Short mmCIF file of C-alpha atoms in Angstrom, two decimals:
data_model
loop_
_atom_site.label_atom_id
_atom_site.label_comp_id
_atom_site.label_asym_id
_atom_site.label_seq_id
_atom_site.Cartn_x
_atom_site.Cartn_y
_atom_site.Cartn_z
CA MET A 4 50.56 -73.03 -13.83
CA THR A 5 49.03 -69.60 -14.51
CA LEU A 6 50.35 -69.70 -18.07
CA LEU A 7 49.06 -73.26 -18.48
CA THR A 8 45.63 -72.22 -17.22
CA HIS A 9 45.60 -69.32 -19.70
CA LEU A 10 46.46 -71.74 -22.51
CA LEU A 11 43.77 -74.21 -21.46
CA ALA A 12 41.16 -71.46 -21.08
CA CYS A 13 42.00 -70.10 -24.52
CA THR A 14 41.86 -73.56 -26.13
CA PHE A 15 38.58 -74.25 -24.33
CA GLY A 16 37.18 -70.97 -25.69
CA THR A 17 38.09 -71.88 -29.28
CA GLY A 18 35.59 -74.74 -29.16
CA SER A 19 32.66 -72.47 -28.32
CA TRP A 20 31.80 -71.42 -31.88
CA VAL A 21 34.50 -72.94 -34.06
CA ALA A 22 32.13 -75.34 -35.85
CA ILE A 23 29.60 -72.72 -36.95
CA ASN A 24 32.30 -70.15 -37.70
CA GLY A 25 33.93 -72.80 -39.86
CA LEU A 26 30.71 -73.15 -41.84
CA TRP A 27 30.46 -69.39 -42.38
CA VAL A 28 33.99 -68.98 -43.74
CA GLU A 29 33.56 -72.05 -45.96
CA LEU A 30 30.33 -70.68 -47.45
CA PRO A 31 32.02 -69.07 -50.51
CA LEU A 32 32.86 -72.61 -51.60
CA LEU A 33 29.69 -74.32 -50.34
CA VAL A 34 27.29 -71.98 -52.17
CA THR A 35 28.89 -72.99 -55.46
CA VAL A 36 28.33 -76.72 -54.84
CA LEU A 37 25.26 -77.27 -52.66
CA PRO A 38 21.80 -76.95 -54.27
CA GLU A 39 20.60 -74.14 -51.97
CA GLN A 40 23.22 -71.80 -53.50
CA TRP A 41 22.77 -68.14 -52.43
CA ASP A 42 19.95 -69.10 -50.04
CA LEU A 43 22.27 -71.37 -48.03
CA PRO A 44 23.23 -68.68 -45.44
CA SER A 45 19.57 -68.13 -44.53
CA TYR A 46 19.07 -71.90 -44.08
CA ILE A 47 22.10 -72.05 -41.79
CA THR A 48 20.87 -69.04 -39.82
CA ILE A 49 17.41 -70.49 -39.12
CA ILE A 50 18.88 -73.90 -38.26
CA ILE A 51 21.18 -72.25 -35.74
CA GLN A 52 18.16 -70.64 -34.10
CA MET A 53 16.26 -73.93 -34.02
CA ALA A 54 19.18 -75.28 -32.02
CA ASN A 55 18.31 -72.81 -29.25
CA VAL A 56 16.36 -75.64 -27.62
CA GLY A 57 19.70 -76.51 -26.02
CA PRO A 58 20.35 -73.22 -24.18
CA LEU A 59 16.63 -72.86 -23.48
CA PHE A 60 16.63 -76.20 -21.67
CA VAL A 61 19.75 -75.34 -19.68
CA THR A 62 18.42 -71.88 -18.76
CA LEU A 63 15.06 -73.25 -17.56
CA MET A 64 16.77 -75.94 -15.51
CA HIS A 65 19.03 -73.29 -13.99
CA ARG A 66 15.98 -71.19 -13.09
CA PHE A 67 13.55 -73.81 -11.80
CA ARG A 68 15.77 -76.71 -10.67
CA PRO A 69 19.10 -75.15 -9.64
CA GLY A 70 21.79 -77.68 -8.87
CA LEU A 71 20.03 -80.59 -10.58
CA LEU A 72 21.73 -80.21 -13.94
CA LYS A 73 25.43 -81.06 -13.74
CA GLU A 74 26.94 -78.49 -16.09
CA VAL A 75 30.33 -80.19 -16.28
CA ALA A 76 28.59 -83.29 -17.65
CA VAL A 77 26.60 -81.11 -20.07
CA ILE A 78 29.81 -79.60 -21.43
CA TYR A 79 31.35 -83.04 -21.90
CA VAL A 80 28.26 -84.18 -23.83
CA VAL A 81 27.90 -81.16 -26.12
CA VAL A 82 31.61 -80.96 -27.02
CA SER A 83 31.67 -84.72 -27.76
CA VAL A 84 28.63 -84.28 -30.02
CA GLY A 85 30.51 -81.49 -31.78
CA VAL A 86 33.50 -83.75 -32.41
CA VAL A 87 31.32 -86.49 -33.92
CA ALA A 88 29.25 -84.05 -36.02
CA CYS A 89 32.36 -82.39 -37.49
CA LEU A 90 33.81 -85.78 -38.36
CA LEU A 91 30.61 -86.90 -40.10
CA LEU A 92 30.37 -83.58 -41.93
CA ALA A 93 33.80 -84.16 -43.45
CA PHE A 94 32.45 -87.24 -45.26
CA LEU A 95 28.77 -86.36 -45.83
CA TRP A 96 28.71 -82.60 -46.46
CA ASN A 97 27.82 -82.86 -50.17
CA TYR A 98 25.21 -85.65 -49.86
CA THR A 99 21.85 -84.53 -51.31
CA SER A 100 18.34 -85.97 -51.45
CA PRO A 101 15.05 -84.74 -52.98
CA ILE A 102 12.57 -82.92 -50.73
CA ALA A 103 9.28 -81.66 -52.22
CA GLY A 104 10.65 -82.31 -55.69
CA ARG A 105 13.82 -80.27 -55.18
CA PRO A 106 17.32 -81.46 -54.22
CA HIS A 107 18.53 -80.40 -50.79
CA SER A 108 21.79 -80.97 -48.92
CA THR A 109 20.05 -82.99 -46.20
CA ALA A 110 23.15 -84.40 -44.49
CA PHE A 111 24.79 -80.97 -44.35
CA LEU A 112 21.69 -79.30 -42.88
CA ILE A 113 21.07 -82.04 -40.29
CA LEU A 114 24.68 -82.04 -39.11
CA THR A 115 24.62 -78.24 -39.07
CA PHE A 116 21.78 -78.49 -36.54
CA PHE A 117 23.88 -80.65 -34.21
CA LEU A 118 26.87 -78.32 -34.56
CA ALA A 119 24.61 -75.36 -33.80
CA LEU A 120 23.18 -77.23 -30.80
CA VAL A 121 26.72 -77.55 -29.46
CA ASP A 122 27.67 -73.92 -30.06
CA CYS A 123 24.41 -72.37 -28.84
CA THR A 124 24.49 -74.44 -25.65
CA SER A 125 28.07 -73.28 -25.06
CA SER A 126 26.70 -69.75 -24.57
CA VAL A 127 24.98 -70.76 -21.32
CA THR A 128 27.47 -73.37 -20.07
CA PHE A 129 31.01 -72.27 -20.99
CA LEU A 130 30.74 -68.77 -19.52
CA PRO A 131 29.38 -69.87 -16.13
CA PHE A 132 32.12 -72.50 -15.97
CA MET A 133 34.70 -69.73 -16.30
CA MET A 134 33.49 -68.27 -13.00
CA GLN A 135 35.71 -70.87 -11.31
CA LEU A 136 38.81 -69.06 -12.57
CA GLN A 137 40.32 -65.72 -11.64
CA PRO A 138 38.79 -62.78 -13.53
CA GLN A 139 41.66 -62.38 -16.02
CA TYR A 140 41.02 -65.88 -17.36
CA LEU A 141 37.60 -64.78 -18.65
CA THR A 142 39.34 -62.36 -21.01
CA THR A 143 41.58 -65.23 -22.16
CA PHE A 144 38.45 -67.29 -22.75
CA PHE A 145 36.96 -64.48 -24.88
CA ILE A 146 40.20 -64.37 -26.89
CA GLY A 147 39.85 -68.10 -27.44
CA GLU A 148 36.22 -67.57 -28.46
CA GLY A 149 37.45 -65.01 -30.97
CA LEU A 150 40.06 -67.45 -32.24
CA SER A 151 37.18 -69.82 -32.99
CA GLY A 152 36.50 -67.44 -35.86
CA LEU A 153 40.08 -66.42 -36.65
CA ILE A 154 41.57 -69.88 -37.06
CA PRO A 155 38.92 -71.17 -39.51
CA ALA A 156 39.24 -67.88 -41.37
CA LEU A 157 43.01 -68.33 -41.74
CA ILE A 158 42.46 -71.90 -42.90
CA ALA A 159 39.88 -70.69 -45.44
CA LEU A 160 42.29 -68.02 -46.70
CA GLY A 161 44.93 -70.70 -47.21
CA GLN A 162 42.35 -72.87 -48.91
CA GLY A 163 41.33 -70.12 -51.33
CA SER A 164 37.71 -71.27 -51.19
CA GLY A 165 35.26 -69.89 -53.73
CA ILE A 166 37.77 -67.88 -55.80
CA SER A 167 36.52 -67.52 -59.36
CA SER A 168 37.29 -65.84 -62.67
CA CYS A 169 35.24 -64.80 -65.67
CA THR A 170 36.08 -66.81 -68.78
CA ASN A 171 34.98 -66.07 -72.33
CA VAL A 172 33.28 -69.27 -73.52
CA THR A 173 32.36 -70.04 -77.12
CA HIS A 174 29.01 -71.71 -77.84
CA VAL A 175 27.88 -73.02 -81.23
CA VAL A 176 24.13 -72.54 -81.72
CA ASN A 177 22.17 -74.26 -84.53
CA PHE A 178 19.00 -72.69 -85.84
CA THR A 179 16.86 -73.43 -88.90
CA THR A 180 15.79 -70.89 -91.52
CA GLY A 181 13.47 -72.42 -94.06
CA ASN A 182 15.10 -75.63 -95.25
CA GLU A 183 18.59 -74.66 -94.15
CA THR A 184 20.35 -75.22 -90.82
CA VAL A 185 22.70 -72.43 -89.90
CA GLU A 186 25.42 -72.53 -87.28
CA SER A 187 26.15 -69.42 -85.27
CA THR A 188 28.99 -68.79 -82.83
CA VAL A 189 28.05 -67.05 -79.57
CA PHE A 190 30.59 -65.65 -77.11
CA GLN A 191 29.50 -65.52 -73.47
CA LEU A 192 31.21 -64.79 -70.15
CA GLU A 193 30.80 -67.58 -67.62
CA THR A 194 32.03 -68.05 -64.06
CA ARG A 195 34.82 -70.56 -63.66
CA TYR A 196 35.69 -71.52 -60.08
CA LEU A 197 39.37 -72.04 -59.43
CA PRO A 198 40.24 -75.28 -57.63
CA ALA A 199 40.80 -74.86 -53.90
CA ASN A 200 44.24 -75.53 -52.48
CA PHE A 201 42.74 -78.34 -50.39
CA SER A 202 39.32 -79.96 -50.19
CA THR A 203 36.28 -79.25 -48.03
CA HIS A 204 36.78 -82.76 -46.64
CA LEU A 205 40.15 -81.75 -45.18
CA PHE A 206 38.74 -78.44 -43.93
CA PHE A 207 36.09 -80.18 -41.81
CA LEU A 208 38.68 -82.66 -40.55
CA LEU A 209 40.69 -79.70 -39.27
CA MET A 210 37.54 -78.42 -37.53
CA THR A 211 37.25 -81.87 -35.92
CA VAL A 212 40.79 -81.53 -34.57
CA MET A 213 39.92 -78.16 -33.05
CA MET A 214 36.86 -79.62 -31.32
CA LEU A 215 39.02 -82.44 -29.94
CA ALA A 216 41.48 -79.86 -28.60
CA CYS A 217 38.59 -78.09 -26.86
CA LEU A 218 37.46 -81.37 -25.29
CA LEU A 219 40.96 -82.14 -24.01
CA ALA A 220 41.41 -78.60 -22.65
CA PHE A 221 38.15 -78.85 -20.74
CA PHE A 222 39.15 -82.26 -19.39
CA PHE A 223 42.32 -80.81 -17.83
CA LEU A 224 40.55 -77.68 -16.60
CA ALA A 225 37.87 -79.74 -14.88
CA ARG A 226 40.48 -82.06 -13.34
CA GLN A 227 42.61 -79.31 -11.80
CA PRO A 228 40.32 -77.31 -9.47
CA LYS A 229 42.97 -77.20 -6.71
CA VAL A 230 45.22 -75.15 -8.96
CA TRP A 231 42.63 -72.37 -9.00
CA GLU A 232 41.97 -72.62 -5.27
CA LEU A 233 45.67 -72.47 -4.39
CA SER A 234 46.28 -69.47 -6.63
CA GLN A 235 43.34 -67.66 -5.03
CA GLN A 236 44.51 -68.53 -1.50
CA GLN A 237 48.02 -67.28 -2.23
CA LEU A 238 46.67 -63.94 -3.46
CA PHE A 239 43.81 -63.60 -0.97
CA PRO A 240 44.24 -65.99 2.01
CA SER A 241 40.97 -64.91 3.60
CA SER A 242 38.83 -65.57 0.53
CA ILE A 243 36.37 -68.44 0.37
CA MET A 244 36.18 -70.29 -2.93
CA LEU A 245 33.24 -72.17 -4.33
CA SER A 246 33.69 -75.80 -3.31
CA SER A 247 31.84 -77.14 -6.31
CA PHE A 248 31.12 -75.83 -9.78
CA ASP A 249 27.64 -77.28 -9.60
CA GLN A 250 26.64 -74.95 -6.78
CA ILE A 251 24.47 -72.31 -8.39
CA PRO A 252 24.17 -69.07 -6.45
CA ASN A 253 20.87 -67.22 -6.62
CA GLU A 254 20.32 -63.50 -6.76
CA GLY A 255 20.07 -63.30 -2.99
CA ALA A 256 23.38 -65.01 -2.30
CA GLY A 257 26.24 -63.35 -0.48
CA SER A 258 28.39 -60.83 -2.29
CA ARG A 259 31.43 -63.09 -2.60
CA LEU A 260 29.46 -65.92 -4.17
CA SER A 261 27.55 -63.75 -6.60
CA GLY A 262 30.66 -61.76 -7.47
CA GLY A 263 32.79 -64.77 -8.38
CA CYS A 264 36.22 -63.53 -7.31
CA PRO A 265 36.23 -61.53 -4.05
CA CYS A 266 39.07 -59.23 -5.10
CA PRO A 267 39.85 -56.16 -2.97
CA LYS A 268 39.53 -52.78 -4.60
CA ASP A 269 43.28 -52.29 -4.93
CA ALA A 270 43.98 -55.71 -6.41
CA LYS A 271 45.31 -55.40 -9.94
CA GLY A 272 46.44 -58.65 -11.47
CA PRO A 273 48.21 -58.82 -14.83
CA ARG A 274 45.88 -57.89 -17.68
CA ASN A 275 42.99 -57.87 -15.25
CA ILE A 276 40.23 -55.65 -16.66
CA LEU A 277 37.57 -57.04 -14.34
CA PRO A 278 37.03 -55.13 -11.09
CA GLN A 279 35.26 -56.08 -7.92
CA LYS A 280 31.56 -56.91 -7.98
CA VAL A 281 29.59 -54.01 -9.42
CA SER A 282 25.90 -53.35 -8.92
CA TYR A 283 23.88 -51.60 -11.61
CA PRO A 284 20.43 -50.11 -11.22
CA LEU A 285 17.61 -51.90 -13.02
CA ALA A 286 17.43 -49.31 -15.82
CA LYS A 287 21.12 -49.67 -16.72
CA LEU A 288 20.98 -53.44 -16.44
CA THR A 289 17.97 -53.48 -18.78
CA PHE A 290 19.89 -51.26 -21.22
CA ILE A 291 22.82 -53.70 -21.22
CA TYR A 292 20.58 -56.67 -21.97
CA LEU A 293 18.79 -54.72 -24.72
CA LEU A 294 22.18 -53.96 -26.29
CA ILE A 295 23.05 -57.65 -26.15
CA ALA A 296 19.74 -58.66 -27.76
CA TRP A 297 20.03 -56.02 -30.52
CA VAL A 298 23.68 -56.74 -31.32
CA SER A 299 23.05 -60.50 -31.33
CA ALA A 300 20.05 -60.11 -33.63
CA LEU A 301 22.19 -58.21 -36.14
CA THR A 302 25.37 -60.29 -35.95
CA ASN A 303 23.81 -63.76 -35.60
CA GLY A 304 20.44 -63.48 -37.35
CA VAL A 305 19.73 -60.57 -39.68
CA LEU A 306 22.96 -59.80 -41.54
CA PRO A 307 24.40 -63.34 -41.89
CA SER A 308 21.21 -64.35 -43.74
CA VAL A 309 21.98 -61.91 -46.56
CA GLN A 310 25.79 -61.89 -46.63
CA SER A 311 25.83 -63.75 -49.94
CA TYR A 312 23.46 -61.18 -51.49
CA SER A 313 25.52 -58.24 -50.25
CA CYS A 314 28.90 -59.64 -51.34
CA LEU A 315 28.48 -61.96 -54.34
CA PRO A 316 27.33 -59.16 -56.70
CA TYR A 317 30.91 -57.87 -56.34
CA GLY A 318 32.35 -61.30 -57.14
CA ASN A 319 33.44 -64.39 -55.27
CA THR A 320 36.74 -62.83 -54.25
CA ALA A 321 34.92 -60.03 -52.41
CA TYR A 322 32.66 -62.60 -50.73
CA HIS A 323 35.64 -64.71 -49.74
CA LEU A 324 37.50 -61.74 -48.23
CA ALA A 325 34.41 -60.37 -46.46
CA ALA A 326 33.63 -63.75 -44.89
CA THR A 327 37.18 -64.44 -43.71
CA LEU A 328 38.32 -60.95 -42.70
CA SER A 329 35.11 -60.22 -40.79
CA SER A 330 35.70 -63.44 -38.85
CA MET A 331 39.17 -62.15 -38.00
CA ALA A 332 37.65 -58.91 -36.70
CA ASN A 333 36.09 -60.81 -33.79
CA PRO A 334 39.32 -61.86 -32.00
CA LEU A 335 40.86 -58.48 -32.78
CA ALA A 336 37.93 -56.87 -30.98
CA CYS A 337 38.61 -59.16 -28.01
CA ILE A 338 42.25 -58.07 -27.91
CA VAL A 339 41.20 -54.41 -28.07
CA ALA A 340 38.77 -55.07 -25.22
CA MET A 341 41.63 -56.50 -23.16
CA VAL A 342 44.05 -53.63 -23.87
CA LEU A 343 41.51 -50.77 -24.01
CA PRO A 344 38.50 -51.80 -21.96
CA GLY A 345 35.56 -49.43 -22.07
CA ARG A 346 32.88 -50.01 -19.46
CA SER A 347 31.03 -46.77 -20.20
CA LEU A 348 27.47 -47.49 -21.29
CA ALA A 349 27.53 -44.32 -23.40
CA LEU A 350 30.55 -45.66 -25.30
CA LEU A 351 28.91 -49.04 -25.83
CA GLY A 352 25.74 -47.35 -27.04
CA THR A 353 27.72 -45.21 -29.50
CA LEU A 354 29.62 -48.22 -30.85
CA THR A 355 26.33 -50.08 -31.23
CA MET A 356 24.94 -47.22 -33.34
CA ALA A 357 28.10 -47.21 -35.47
CA GLY A 358 27.96 -50.97 -35.98
CA THR A 359 24.28 -50.72 -36.84
CA GLY A 360 25.15 -48.12 -39.49
CA PHE A 361 27.64 -50.50 -41.14
CA GLY A 362 25.02 -53.25 -40.95
CA ALA A 363 22.46 -50.94 -42.58
CA TYR A 364 24.85 -50.37 -45.50
CA ASN A 365 25.36 -54.13 -45.91
CA MET A 366 21.60 -54.66 -45.86
CA ALA A 367 21.02 -51.90 -48.42
CA ILE A 368 23.54 -53.50 -50.77
CA ALA A 369 21.79 -56.87 -50.34
CA VAL A 370 18.44 -55.28 -51.21
CA MET A 371 19.97 -53.82 -54.39
CA SER A 372 21.31 -57.25 -55.45
CA PRO A 373 22.23 -58.21 -58.11
CA CYS A 374 23.02 -54.64 -59.20
CA PRO A 375 24.30 -52.68 -56.17
CA LEU A 376 26.24 -49.44 -55.96
CA LEU A 377 29.81 -49.27 -57.30
CA GLN A 378 29.57 -52.63 -59.00
CA GLN A 379 32.48 -53.54 -61.32
CA SER A 380 34.57 -51.08 -59.31
CA GLN A 381 37.44 -51.75 -56.93
CA TRP A 382 35.97 -49.08 -54.65
CA GLY A 383 32.77 -51.11 -54.39
CA ASP A 384 34.70 -54.29 -53.58
CA ALA A 385 36.81 -52.57 -50.93
CA THR A 386 33.82 -50.77 -49.38
CA ILE A 387 31.70 -53.89 -48.91
CA VAL A 388 34.61 -55.85 -47.42
CA LEU A 389 35.54 -52.97 -45.09
CA SER A 390 31.90 -52.49 -44.07
CA TRP A 391 31.56 -56.15 -43.07
CA VAL A 392 34.83 -56.03 -41.10
CA LEU A 393 33.83 -52.86 -39.20
CA PHE A 394 30.32 -54.18 -38.63
CA THR A 395 31.66 -57.34 -37.02
CA GLY A 396 34.48 -55.64 -35.14
CA THR A 397 32.50 -52.87 -33.46
CA LEU A 398 29.61 -55.07 -32.39
CA SER A 399 31.96 -57.83 -31.20
CA TYR A 400 33.64 -55.29 -28.91
CA VAL A 401 30.23 -54.35 -27.50
CA LYS A 402 29.39 -58.01 -26.79
CA VAL A 403 32.73 -58.67 -25.09
CA MET A 404 32.48 -55.61 -22.83
CA ALA A 405 28.87 -56.46 -21.98
CA GLY A 406 30.10 -59.89 -20.86
CA VAL A 407 32.85 -58.26 -18.81
CA ILE A 408 30.34 -55.97 -17.08
CA LEU A 409 27.94 -58.79 -16.29
CA ARG A 410 30.81 -61.02 -15.10
CA SER A 411 31.53 -58.42 -12.42
CA ARG A 412 27.93 -58.59 -11.25
CA SER A 413 27.13 -62.30 -10.77
CA ARG A 414 27.35 -65.76 -12.26
CA SER A 415 23.61 -65.75 -12.89
CA ALA A 416 23.99 -62.56 -14.93
CA LEU A 417 26.32 -64.42 -17.32
CA VAL A 418 23.79 -67.22 -17.73
CA TRP A 419 21.15 -64.69 -18.71
CA TYR A 420 23.67 -63.00 -20.99
CA GLY A 421 23.79 -66.22 -23.00
CA ALA A 422 20.00 -66.60 -22.93
CA VAL A 423 19.38 -63.03 -24.15
CA GLU A 424 22.07 -63.44 -26.82
CA GLN A 425 20.29 -66.47 -28.21
CA LEU A 426 16.86 -64.81 -27.97
CA GLY A 427 18.05 -61.85 -30.02
CA SER A 428 19.63 -64.17 -32.57
CA LEU A 429 16.38 -66.15 -32.84
CA LEU A 430 14.25 -63.07 -33.46
CA GLY A 431 16.65 -61.84 -36.15
CA ALA A 432 16.65 -65.20 -37.95
CA LEU A 433 12.84 -65.55 -37.77
CA LEU A 434 12.51 -62.12 -39.36
CA MET A 435 14.87 -62.84 -42.26
CA PHE A 436 14.06 -66.45 -43.20
CA PRO A 437 10.65 -65.76 -44.84
CA LEU A 438 12.01 -62.67 -46.59
CA VAL A 439 14.82 -64.70 -48.16
CA ASN A 440 13.28 -68.14 -48.73
CA VAL A 441 9.52 -67.60 -48.93
CA TYR A 442 8.93 -64.19 -50.50
CA GLY A 443 12.18 -64.06 -52.52
CA PHE A 444 12.85 -60.48 -51.47
CA PHE A 445 16.54 -60.77 -52.42
CA LYS A 446 17.68 -61.59 -55.96
CA SER A 447 20.70 -63.61 -57.10
CA ALA A 448 22.51 -63.71 -60.44
CA ASP A 449 25.72 -65.00 -61.96
CA TYR A 450 28.40 -62.36 -61.47
CA CYS A 451 30.05 -62.78 -64.87
CA SER A 452 26.81 -62.63 -66.90
CA LEU A 453 25.24 -59.69 -65.08
CA GLN A 454 23.70 -57.00 -67.25
CA CYS A 455 23.10 -54.02 -65.00
CA PRO A 456 22.22 -50.51 -66.15
CA ALA A 457 25.17 -48.16 -66.26
#
């Protein structure tokens, strides 16, 4: 039953961000079809932040009316909405309509909002739900959350989305000189997109299957509370388990309630990186939440808005690899966190600075678009892909370990983890959207017809 619970927790975790992660890895194909083109990532980013009304509502209800909102029912609702939205997206993703005289992918953007509503709300509902399980299952959940990026990335790699080549195209141009019409042959390089191995329609259907798997996993987890209670009683017969998930402990609750699992100091379960309840002074707790806000702003708001501008100047292949491999870096960071946990705040601060440095390089390249450093060079392609992978990997490790630390403090701390994560993401997106879509700070161009100074 322990192995089954691990499997269910992992599958449940895959549904947390699989829909939005699926959109990100499919972007190399979507930007070539949808009318927003290179600006599409910034639209997705701001829509995701608009969907923060979901976690905001849940957080306020948790604060002012504890116990009124049945979180199990909330999870059922949001995951079901995710299933329906993914299914509709498979059939309506390329539907466009004019807005203010310009075509926009209205169906795609509207359904993206509902998918984002599901995923953002998962930040403040899925994690508190995991408090019902033994501590090691939270790590399994984080691995599943990482797989929500890895699996779509593997599917996108198999799909070969957005791969292109430069083709020499011949154009015949007619021009008139006096009374004579002269034909002239012009040779020009143009981008030709190679057909994907399977369609976007099938890709979103596969995302629908993953959301259904998440719904089924949660159904069985919610229906088997006695399995968790029995396993706890066998390990610690004197412990007292929460009788209901909907009981919400406050900051003044007893140590066993606020700590989740009342494990003795010498208890070391398999792969258990979560110790007994730990108390941090206010200054260190504030530092942890500031790290979460900063890392979330970079990874969910600032850098995703300009990924197309930092990668597409090196070609669609570089963009494709950066989008998919950086998504794979997230679950790898979760595995590293499980094998080599680092609870030192100094270490987390150092990794945050390193990840910020990689993010600064990606941003600098985006500012230089469409003529960045090392363009038309394999070194430039490799550097931008590696920078995106390291940026995502280092900061993902920081987020996972911050969740581990707060899990050892209280259930309420995890709720506020999700709230601060979404707040940081919102501020990052609000900063970047006007720079990209209003002021046109970043420039796009066709890769094959670029004419940059040597």
